[in-house]
Amino acid sequence: MRPASLRPALLPQRERGRARVASLMAAAAALFVEKGYDATTMTEIASRAGAAIGSLYLFFPVKQTLAQAIMADLASRLSARLEALQDRVRARHAAEIADALFDELAQFLAENPVYAVLLDLPGDEDWRSAIRLQRRGQIAQLFNQASPALAPAQAERLALIVPQLMRTAMVVSGQSPALREGLFDELRSMLRHHLAWQHRDPLSSAAADPTSSA
Amino acid sequence: MRPASLRPALLPQRERGRARVASLMAAAAALFVEKGYDATTMTEIASRAGAAIGSLYLFFPVKQTLAQAIMADLASRLSARLEALQDRVRARHAAEIADALFDELAQFLAENPVYAVLLDLPGDEDWRSAIRLQRRGQIAQLFNQASPALAPAQAERLALIVPQLMRTAMVVSGQSPALREGLFDELRSMLRHHLAWQHRDPLSSAAADPTSSA
Amino acid sequence: MRPASLRPALLPQRERGRARVASLMAAAAALFVEKGYDATTMTEIASRAGAAIGSLYLFFPVKQTLAQAIMADLASRLSARLEALQDRVRARHAAEIADALFDELAQFLAENPVYAVLLDLPGDEDWRSAIRLQRRGQIAQLFNQASPALAPAQAERLALIVPQLMRTAMVVSGQSPALREGLFDELRSMLRHHLAWQHRDPLSSAAADPTSSA
Amino acid sequence: MRPASLRPALLPQRERGRARVASLMAAAAALFVEKGYDATTMTEIASRAGAAIGSLYLFFPVKQTLAQAIMADLASRLSARLEALQDRVRARHAAEIADALFDELAQFLAENPVYAVLLDLPGDEDWRSAIRLQRRGQIAQLFNQASPALAPAQAERLALIVPQLMRTAMVVSGQSPALREGLFDELRSMLRHHLAWQHRDPLSSAAADPTSSA
DNA sequence: CATGAATGAGTTTTCATTCAT
DNA sequence: GATGAATGAAAACTCATTCAT
């Protein structure tokens, strides 16, 4: 493996180029999901996209740039969705926000399984942390607008938790449909109750918690 | 090169061999956690264990067998722990069981981070599914003994969910200690409340759920 | 390492590639003859052909495929020759056919010693049997067209015998030239007389065989 | 691969040692026939013989010494048989000698297929040539005692040819029994006629050869 | 003598990346 | 831009041989 070239990824100028880049990214995404990032070879990607290996390198001079490009695209799509969501749930109860967020993420991950694959790669490159950070920020924002208001620290924690809960749901996508369905509801309700509990009438708190370990 | 699986994994018969196998597995586990499975080379493993590459292949004729051996070991340790746990929580409330299970898994994963790394590898070999299946079965058992009783289907779901919640907790282990601490408690309490809620006095059920989306 | 046969043998599409493939096969053939199949390394082949090891694997992803490619080529050449021969000897006496076949094979093996080397490798892969079978069929055909006609079963036997006689002749190619010369003639005449004898005037048969062991 | 040790093969002193050596040689011979010399590993040989790899090296410090030991044994057995044969066929007709020799070799090779395998290895070590030379000499002797006498040069040639004819018969040992049987007879009669022809009444020679290419 | 672990040079094979056309 | 051949460092894996007990 020679040192990665410094040449930046060529930006496709014409329509034809943009289509080609899209098909290369699609092929790569599909393969990353099927076999994992490491096990997928550049040659395989090119060939699945019906392109020559040279063409692939024209646009993505280093394998990682493919991952980055795919993730940049998905991150911005997700970001847009979350932004739209933000408008819809402003000033709702945290439980409702969680519910909506849950659905949004579920749909997104179902449509773009490669997102999880690439975000969970070992190693911690900067661009990956950056994407995670941005997502966390956006989700925290979402919860910060809840009414009644959440403690900012909890919003932070939820921003970490919710996406992971989603991954749980995804992991079992290979399971029987019935199980998956139930699982989904269970997770969603768990989250909802959690938030409901924390923001119920504080007076009844201590007495009502049958699980308090104290 | 003839097919890789013809050469059987030698099982060490003398003390010296057993020690070497242990040190090789330890070196491999450490490296898998540090750099990921794919990025770790056999040469590196051998060298970290202070062994010759040939010695490594003597016991683990294919890289995958290392992963399998490590996982087989960890799976049986975890299984033993869960069995012990089962005796301690028999006939407790589901919420309590969840709490105890949560702690048990947390400790196990903290001590054996390689467990998560190897179980989450891309691809779906049989031995990996088998390990997952066994774990699910054991955890479901745990919940099936709860009192008041859970629906068996829910026990199944929880057996899927709890380990994932744990992973969530682990994933963020790179975060600031303060955040991690809070996160941990948040997850645990989420689970506890969820179970508490579902199995509280049934009479007050419908009226008391402030989050019902209906 | 994933199973070796997933990476398909690239077939060269440009002139440059075809030339390289030819030179790789030539280098391999030469080395197989010089040192035997097993003792020849892929590295050595590439280097003798003036190519990088990666280029060799580009076209021959497994060592065996080199042997196969070489044999496929030679087998088709030999087949063509035998077909041509068939036209020349149609309806001749079996002894004459044998003689001509003998010469044809002798020349072929002298020009392509690797043919014998690769056909005689230990193990019995399918492609090797297939080549042998085809050759047998073609030679049997040759003898089936003899006049007077041979019993089909004998044609079959000859198809097995003649190539081996040739090998005999080749094996001793390391001997002194004088001996080799005589040997060659001896083998050829043995075959000729054998066939002549069996198909002479049947009336004198029994009485004339001075060697009958009866 | 380190340089071959200079330590000579240990000669087994006690009965137990001799038995072990025999079983090691038997295991090696069997494997050499099954998979070829190169493809057979020392470890495999030891394990098939139920011995430790260390024990194998105790008696055969280099892989080649195994081949040599096996061949030395077989060569002397064959030599003894040929010597016995010599007494039985003294002063017989060359055709009869050939016939008897044919049978003798056939039986020997059927019983000891490893003989052919090891004698035909690529490369030309001295010990191998020596064995071939000795065999040739002995067979030439056989024919030199024929009556009427053969030209010494022809005896030499036959000494080269007959063993090869035998190999022909062996090569097809995988064929259907019927074919094999017929093949055997065909080869034997070919040889018999060849010798009969050459030593018939010289007066009728020219006229009687229907295949003379002149 | 026996044994089984250990060794490491040598082989095959892979694949990200570059180059010539 | 496009293509397909070329590259070679690095990885996986082998196995004859040696060594410690």
PDB file of C-alpha atoms in Angstrom, chain B:
ATOM      1  CA  MET B   1      -2.121 -23.541  -0.558  1.00  0.00           C
ATOM      2  CA  ARG B   2      -4.600 -26.227   0.232  1.00  0.00           C
ATOM      3  CA  PRO B   3      -7.888 -25.320   1.917  1.00  0.00           C
ATOM      4  CA  ALA B   4      -7.172 -23.773   5.234  1.00  0.00           C
ATOM      5  CA  SER B   5      -9.268 -25.957   7.439  1.00  0.00           C
ATOM      6  CA  LEU B   6      -7.456 -29.241   6.842  1.00  0.00           C
ATOM      7  CA  ARG B   7      -4.805 -28.495   9.362  1.00  0.00           C
ATOM      8  CA  PRO B   8      -6.606 -29.030  12.666  1.00  0.00           C
ATOM      9  CA  ALA B   9      -6.083 -26.643  15.523  1.00  0.00           C
ATOM     10  CA  LEU B  10      -3.633 -28.425  17.763  1.00  0.00           C
ATOM     11  CA  LEU B  11      -4.888 -28.516  21.281  1.00  0.00           C
ATOM     12  CA  PRO B  12      -2.021 -28.081  23.669  1.00  0.00           C
ATOM     13  CA  GLN B  13      -1.373 -31.063  25.860  1.00  0.00           C
ATOM     14  CA  ARG B  14       1.430 -29.800  28.022  1.00  0.00           C
ATOM     15  CA  GLU B  15       1.461 -26.939  30.443  1.00  0.00           C
ATOM     16  CA  ARG B  16       3.793 -24.933  28.254  1.00  0.00           C
ATOM     17  CA  GLY B  17       1.384 -25.126  25.368  1.00  0.00           C
ATOM     18  CA  ARG B  18      -1.599 -24.116  27.426  1.00  0.00           C
ATOM     19  CA  ALA B  19       0.249 -21.077  28.689  1.00  0.00           C
ATOM     20  CA  ARG B  20       1.197 -20.089  25.191  1.00  0.00           C
ATOM     21  CA  VAL B  21      -2.321 -20.438  23.923  1.00  0.00           C
ATOM     22  CA  ALA B  22      -3.534 -18.239  26.730  1.00  0.00           C
ATOM     23  CA  SER B  23      -0.979 -15.561  26.029  1.00  0.00           C
ATOM     24  CA  LEU B  24      -1.752 -15.635  22.328  1.00  0.00           C
ATOM     25  CA  MET B  25      -5.444 -15.224  22.980  1.00  0.00           C
ATOM     26  CA  ALA B  26      -4.772 -12.393  25.372  1.00  0.00           C
ATOM     27  CA  ALA B  27      -2.562 -10.596  22.880  1.00  0.00           C
ATOM     28  CA  ALA B  28      -5.136 -11.051  20.155  1.00  0.00           C
ATOM     29  CA  ALA B  29      -7.970  -9.823  22.350  1.00  0.00           C
ATOM     30  CA  ALA B  30      -6.043  -6.725  23.308  1.00  0.00           C
ATOM     31  CA  LEU B  31      -5.209  -5.905  19.722  1.00  0.00           C
ATOM     32  CA  PHE B  32      -8.724  -6.563  18.477  1.00  0.00           C
ATOM     33  CA  VAL B  33      -9.974  -4.017  20.955  1.00  0.00           C
ATOM     34  CA  GLU B  34      -7.272  -1.506  20.136  1.00  0.00           C
ATOM     35  CA  LYS B  35      -7.415  -1.594  16.362  1.00  0.00           C
ATOM     36  CA  GLY B  36     -10.333  -3.757  15.372  1.00  0.00           C
ATOM     37  CA  TYR B  37     -10.353  -7.303  14.072  1.00  0.00           C
ATOM     38  CA  ASP B  38      -9.497  -6.611  10.453  1.00  0.00           C
ATOM     39  CA  ALA B  39      -6.731  -4.162  11.151  1.00  0.00           C
ATOM     40  CA  THR B  40      -4.968  -6.570  13.473  1.00  0.00           C
ATOM     41  CA  THR B  41      -2.435  -8.810  11.749  1.00  0.00           C
ATOM     42  CA  MET B  42      -1.453 -12.298  12.757  1.00  0.00           C
ATOM     43  CA  THR B  43       2.176 -11.244  12.795  1.00  0.00           C
ATOM     44  CA  GLU B  44       1.369  -8.477  15.216  1.00  0.00           C
ATOM     45  CA  ILE B  45      -0.498 -10.833  17.504  1.00  0.00           C
ATOM     46  CA  ALA B  46       2.329 -13.325  17.585  1.00  0.00           C
ATOM     47  CA  SER B  47       4.881 -10.651  18.206  1.00  0.00           C
ATOM     48  CA  ARG B  48       2.899  -9.043  20.993  1.00  0.00           C
ATOM     49  CA  ALA B  49       2.629 -12.452  22.639  1.00  0.00           C
ATOM     50  CA  GLY B  50       6.356 -12.930  22.243  1.00  0.00           C
ATOM     51  CA  ALA B  51       5.814 -15.962  20.034  1.00  0.00           C
ATOM     52  CA  ALA B  52       6.889 -16.905  16.545  1.00  0.00           C
ATOM     53  CA  ILE B  53       4.314 -16.632  13.824  1.00  0.00           C
ATOM     54  CA  GLY B  54       4.488 -20.380  13.384  1.00  0.00           C
ATOM     55  CA  SER B  55       3.492 -20.925  16.979  1.00  0.00           C
ATOM     56  CA  LEU B  56       0.418 -18.838  16.505  1.00  0.00           C
ATOM     57  CA  TYR B  57      -0.631 -20.873  13.483  1.00  0.00           C
ATOM     58  CA  LEU B  58       0.103 -24.065  15.361  1.00  0.00           C
ATOM     59  CA  PHE B  59      -2.888 -23.447  17.570  1.00  0.00           C
ATOM     60  CA  PHE B  60      -4.978 -21.163  15.404  1.00  0.00           C
ATOM     61  CA  PRO B  61      -4.615 -22.296  11.810  1.00  0.00           C
ATOM     62  CA  VAL B  62      -6.862 -19.551  10.519  1.00  0.00           C
ATOM     63  CA  LYS B  63      -7.309 -16.056  11.840  1.00  0.00           C
ATOM     64  CA  GLN B  64     -10.979 -16.651  12.426  1.00  0.00           C
ATOM     65  CA  THR B  65     -10.282 -19.532  14.772  1.00  0.00           C
ATOM     66  CA  LEU B  66      -8.690 -17.037  17.114  1.00  0.00           C
ATOM     67  CA  ALA B  67     -11.874 -15.040  17.221  1.00  0.00           C
ATOM     68  CA  GLN B  68     -13.870 -18.194  17.762  1.00  0.00           C
ATOM     69  CA  ALA B  69     -11.646 -19.436  20.543  1.00  0.00           C
ATOM     70  CA  ILE B  70     -11.770 -16.109  22.326  1.00  0.00           C
ATOM     71  CA  MET B  71     -15.512 -15.916  21.980  1.00  0.00           C
ATOM     72  CA  ALA B  72     -16.078 -19.491  23.035  1.00  0.00           C
ATOM     73  CA  ASP B  73     -14.143 -18.775  26.175  1.00  0.00           C
ATOM     74  CA  LEU B  74     -15.942 -15.538  26.931  1.00  0.00           C
ATOM     75  CA  ALA B  75     -19.341 -16.936  26.092  1.00  0.00           C
ATOM     76  CA  SER B  76     -18.902 -19.727  28.561  1.00  0.00           C
ATOM     77  CA  ARG B  77     -17.701 -17.332  31.242  1.00  0.00           C
ATOM     78  CA  LEU B  78     -20.678 -15.094  30.662  1.00  0.00           C
ATOM     79  CA  SER B  79     -22.964 -18.051  30.663  1.00  0.00           C
ATOM     80  CA  ALA B  80     -21.628 -19.129  34.024  1.00  0.00           C
ATOM     81  CA  ARG B  81     -22.156 -15.669  35.413  1.00  0.00           C
ATOM     82  CA  LEU B  82     -25.702 -15.532  34.153  1.00  0.00           C
ATOM     83  CA  GLU B  83     -26.398 -18.883  35.662  1.00  0.00           C
ATOM     84  CA  ALA B  84     -25.137 -17.694  39.011  1.00  0.00           C
ATOM     85  CA  LEU B  85     -27.255 -14.596  38.621  1.00  0.00           C
ATOM     86  CA  GLN B  86     -30.280 -16.701  37.958  1.00  0.00           C
ATOM     87  CA  ASP B  87     -30.018 -18.224  41.409  1.00  0.00           C
ATOM     88  CA  ARG B  88     -29.759 -14.831  43.030  1.00  0.00           C
ATOM     89  CA  VAL B  89     -32.761 -13.210  41.354  1.00  0.00           C
ATOM     90  CA  ARG B  90     -35.247 -16.036  41.194  1.00  0.00           C
ATOM     91  CA  ALA B  91     -38.769 -14.785  41.779  1.00  0.00           C
ATOM     92  CA  ARG B  92     -37.789 -11.151  42.055  1.00  0.00           C
ATOM     93  CA  HIS B  93     -39.583  -8.374  40.271  1.00  0.00           C
ATOM     94  CA  ALA B  94     -38.626  -7.967  36.611  1.00  0.00           C
ATOM     95  CA  ALA B  95     -37.322  -4.504  37.301  1.00  0.00           C
ATOM     96  CA  GLU B  96     -34.950  -5.820  39.879  1.00  0.00           C
ATOM     97  CA  ILE B  97     -33.807  -8.571  37.581  1.00  0.00           C
ATOM     98  CA  ALA B  98     -33.144  -6.054  34.870  1.00  0.00           C
ATOM     99  CA  ASP B  99     -31.151  -3.966  37.244  1.00  0.00           C
ATOM    100  CA  ALA B 100     -29.005  -6.846  38.362  1.00  0.00           C
ATOM    101  CA  LEU B 101     -28.539  -8.081  34.834  1.00  0.00           C
ATOM    102  CA  PHE B 102     -27.544  -4.643  33.778  1.00  0.00           C
ATOM    103  CA  ASP B 103     -24.810  -4.517  36.366  1.00  0.00           C
ATOM    104  CA  GLU B 104     -23.622  -7.985  35.567  1.00  0.00           C
ATOM    105  CA  LEU B 105     -23.307  -7.245  31.861  1.00  0.00           C
ATOM    106  CA  ALA B 106     -21.695  -3.912  32.515  1.00  0.00           C
ATOM    107  CA  GLN B 107     -19.010  -5.482  34.591  1.00  0.00           C
ATOM    108  CA  PHE B 108     -18.480  -8.272  32.105  1.00  0.00           C
ATOM    109  CA  LEU B 109     -18.115  -5.934  29.167  1.00  0.00           C
ATOM    110  CA  ALA B 110     -15.834  -3.613  31.070  1.00  0.00           C
ATOM    111  CA  GLU B 111     -13.585  -6.554  31.825  1.00  0.00           C
ATOM    112  CA  ASN B 112     -13.880  -8.112  28.381  1.00  0.00           C
ATOM    113  CA  PRO B 113     -14.366  -5.399  25.814  1.00  0.00           C
ATOM    114  CA  VAL B 114     -13.294  -7.804  23.079  1.00  0.00           C
ATOM    115  CA  TYR B 115     -16.603  -9.608  23.533  1.00  0.00           C
ATOM    116  CA  ALA B 116     -18.526  -6.781  21.953  1.00  0.00           C
ATOM    117  CA  VAL B 117     -15.909  -6.210  19.283  1.00  0.00           C
ATOM    118  CA  LEU B 118     -16.042  -9.766  18.050  1.00  0.00           C
ATOM    119  CA  LEU B 119     -19.760 -10.276  18.361  1.00  0.00           C
ATOM    120  CA  ASP B 120     -20.468  -7.255  16.216  1.00  0.00           C
ATOM    121  CA  LEU B 121     -18.218  -8.133  13.298  1.00  0.00           C
ATOM    122  CA  PRO B 122     -19.804  -7.891   9.856  1.00  0.00           C
ATOM    123  CA  GLY B 123     -20.849 -11.147   8.270  1.00  0.00           C
ATOM    124  CA  ASP B 124     -22.934 -13.722  10.054  1.00  0.00           C
ATOM    125  CA  GLU B 125     -21.072 -16.895  10.668  1.00  0.00           C
ATOM    126  CA  ASP B 126     -22.897 -19.665  12.426  1.00  0.00           C
ATOM    127  CA  TRP B 127     -20.810 -19.712  15.540  1.00  0.00           C
ATOM    128  CA  ARG B 128     -21.580 -16.076  16.111  1.00  0.00           C
ATOM    129  CA  SER B 129     -25.335 -16.544  15.778  1.00  0.00           C
ATOM    130  CA  ALA B 130     -25.088 -19.531  18.047  1.00  0.00           C
ATOM    131  CA  ILE B 131     -23.485 -17.486  20.769  1.00  0.00           C
ATOM    132  CA  ARG B 132     -26.065 -14.761  20.430  1.00  0.00           C
ATOM    133  CA  LEU B 133     -28.842 -17.287  20.519  1.00  0.00           C
ATOM    134  CA  GLN B 134     -27.572 -18.918  23.641  1.00  0.00           C
ATOM    135  CA  ARG B 135     -27.227 -15.621  25.405  1.00  0.00           C
ATOM    136  CA  ARG B 136     -30.721 -14.617  24.414  1.00  0.00           C
ATOM    137  CA  GLY B 137     -32.064 -17.879  25.692  1.00  0.00           C
ATOM    138  CA  GLN B 138     -30.379 -17.493  29.002  1.00  0.00           C
ATOM    139  CA  ILE B 139     -31.506 -13.958  29.538  1.00  0.00           C
ATOM    140  CA  ALA B 140     -35.051 -14.786  28.534  1.00  0.00           C
ATOM    141  CA  GLN B 141     -34.974 -17.496  31.175  1.00  0.00           C
ATOM    142  CA  LEU B 142     -33.952 -14.961  33.708  1.00  0.00           C
ATOM    143  CA  PHE B 143     -36.956 -12.822  32.977  1.00  0.00           C
ATOM    144  CA  ASN B 144     -39.272 -15.768  32.745  1.00  0.00           C
ATOM    145  CA  GLN B 145     -38.682 -16.387  36.407  1.00  0.00           C
ATOM    146  CA  ALA B 146     -39.740 -12.930  37.393  1.00  0.00           C
ATOM    147  CA  SER B 147     -42.632 -12.440  39.763  1.00  0.00           C
ATOM    148  CA  PRO B 148     -45.109 -11.187  38.836  1.00  0.00           C
ATOM    149  CA  ALA B 149     -44.586 -13.137  35.637  1.00  0.00           C
ATOM    150  CA  LEU B 150     -43.785 -11.483  32.339  1.00  0.00           C
ATOM    151  CA  ALA B 151     -45.339 -12.535  29.074  1.00  0.00           C
ATOM    152  CA  PRO B 152     -42.895 -14.956  27.502  1.00  0.00           C
ATOM    153  CA  ALA B 153     -42.819 -12.816  24.369  1.00  0.00           C
ATOM    154  CA  GLN B 154     -41.715  -9.854  26.382  1.00  0.00           C
ATOM    155  CA  ALA B 155     -39.017 -11.858  28.065  1.00  0.00           C
ATOM    156  CA  GLU B 156     -37.774 -12.646  24.577  1.00  0.00           C
ATOM    157  CA  ARG B 157     -37.765  -9.015  23.645  1.00  0.00           C
ATOM    158  CA  LEU B 158     -35.952  -8.004  26.765  1.00  0.00           C
ATOM    159  CA  ALA B 159     -33.341 -10.641  26.075  1.00  0.00           C
ATOM    160  CA  LEU B 160     -32.672  -8.780  22.864  1.00  0.00           C
ATOM    161  CA  ILE B 161     -32.874  -5.306  24.287  1.00  0.00           C
ATOM    162  CA  VAL B 162     -30.849  -5.450  27.440  1.00  0.00           C
ATOM    163  CA  PRO B 163     -27.553  -6.476  25.854  1.00  0.00           C
ATOM    164  CA  GLN B 164     -27.958  -3.678  23.360  1.00  0.00           C
ATOM    165  CA  LEU B 165     -28.589  -1.155  26.073  1.00  0.00           C
ATOM    166  CA  MET B 166     -25.338  -2.304  27.550  1.00  0.00           C
ATOM    167  CA  ARG B 167     -23.550  -1.764  24.302  1.00  0.00           C
ATOM    168  CA  THR B 168     -24.894   1.715  24.293  1.00  0.00           C
ATOM    169  CA  ALA B 169     -23.370   2.287  27.655  1.00  0.00           C
ATOM    170  CA  MET B 170     -20.066   0.900  26.456  1.00  0.00           C
ATOM    171  CA  VAL B 171     -19.992   2.794  23.202  1.00  0.00           C
ATOM    172  CA  VAL B 172     -19.877   6.034  25.043  1.00  0.00           C
ATOM    173  CA  SER B 173     -17.081   4.898  27.313  1.00  0.00           C
ATOM    174  CA  GLY B 174     -14.847   7.278  25.406  1.00  0.00           C
ATOM    175  CA  GLN B 175     -16.878  10.208  26.671  1.00  0.00           C
ATOM    176  CA  SER B 176     -16.171  12.379  29.629  1.00  0.00           C
ATOM    177  CA  PRO B 177     -16.433  10.462  32.933  1.00  0.00           C
ATOM    178  CA  ALA B 178     -19.218  12.684  34.167  1.00  0.00           C
ATOM    179  CA  LEU B 179     -21.346  12.119  31.130  1.00  0.00           C
ATOM    180  CA  ARG B 180     -20.677   8.425  31.204  1.00  0.00           C
ATOM    181  CA  GLU B 181     -21.738   8.158  34.803  1.00  0.00           C
ATOM    182  CA  GLY B 182     -25.002   9.930  34.180  1.00  0.00           C
ATOM    183  CA  LEU B 183     -25.621   7.949  31.059  1.00  0.00           C
ATOM    184  CA  PHE B 184     -25.264   4.731  32.852  1.00  0.00           C
ATOM    185  CA  ASP B 185     -27.797   5.632  35.436  1.00  0.00           C
ATOM    186  CA  GLU B 186     -30.132   6.996  32.861  1.00  0.00           C
ATOM    187  CA  LEU B 187     -30.139   3.742  30.961  1.00  0.00           C
ATOM    188  CA  ARG B 188     -30.576   1.665  34.039  1.00  0.00           C
ATOM    189  CA  SER B 189     -33.424   3.704  35.320  1.00  0.00           C
ATOM    190  CA  MET B 190     -35.090   3.725  31.946  1.00  0.00           C
ATOM    191  CA  LEU B 191     -35.179  -0.008  31.980  1.00  0.00           C
ATOM    192  CA  ARG B 192     -36.298  -0.178  35.559  1.00  0.00           C
ATOM    193  CA  HIS B 193     -39.144   2.199  35.127  1.00  0.00           C
ATOM    194  CA  HIS B 194     -40.255   0.562  31.980  1.00  0.00           C
ATOM    195  CA  LEU B 195     -40.657  -2.729  33.732  1.00  0.00           C
ATOM    196  CA  ALA B 196     -42.088  -1.209  36.833  1.00  0.00           C
ATOM    197  CA  TRP B 197     -44.711   0.567  34.862  1.00  0.00           C
ATOM    198  CA  GLN B 198     -45.849  -2.389  32.914  1.00  0.00           C
ATOM    199  CA  HIS B 199     -46.319  -4.488  35.999  1.00  0.00           C
ATOM    200  CA  ARG B 200     -47.709  -2.075  38.458  1.00  0.00           C
ATOM    201  CA  ASP B 201     -51.217  -2.448  39.854  1.00  0.00           C
ATOM    202  CA  PRO B 202     -53.248  -3.194  36.705  1.00  0.00           C
ATOM    203  CA  LEU B 203     -56.296  -1.292  37.883  1.00  0.00           C
ATOM    204  CA  SER B 204     -54.729   2.089  37.456  1.00  0.00           C
ATOM    205  CA  SER B 205     -53.075   1.236  34.180  1.00  0.00           C
ATOM    206  CA  ALA B 206     -55.019   2.911  31.423  1.00  0.00           C
ATOM    207  CA  ALA B 207     -55.790   6.077  33.279  1.00  0.00           C
ATOM    208  CA  ALA B 208     -52.288   6.632  34.521  1.00  0.00           C
ATOM    209  CA  ASP B 209     -50.375   6.600  31.300  1.00  0.00           C
ATOM    210  CA  PRO B 210     -49.830  10.239  30.470  1.00  0.00           C
ATOM    211  CA  THR B 211     -47.882   9.437  27.321  1.00  0.00           C
ATOM    212  CA  SER B 212     -50.365   7.239  25.576  1.00  0.00           C
ATOM    213  CA  SER B 213     -50.346   8.457  22.043  1.00  0.00           C
ATOM    214  CA  ALA B 214     -53.970   7.526  21.536  1.00  0.00           C
TER     215      ALA B 214
END
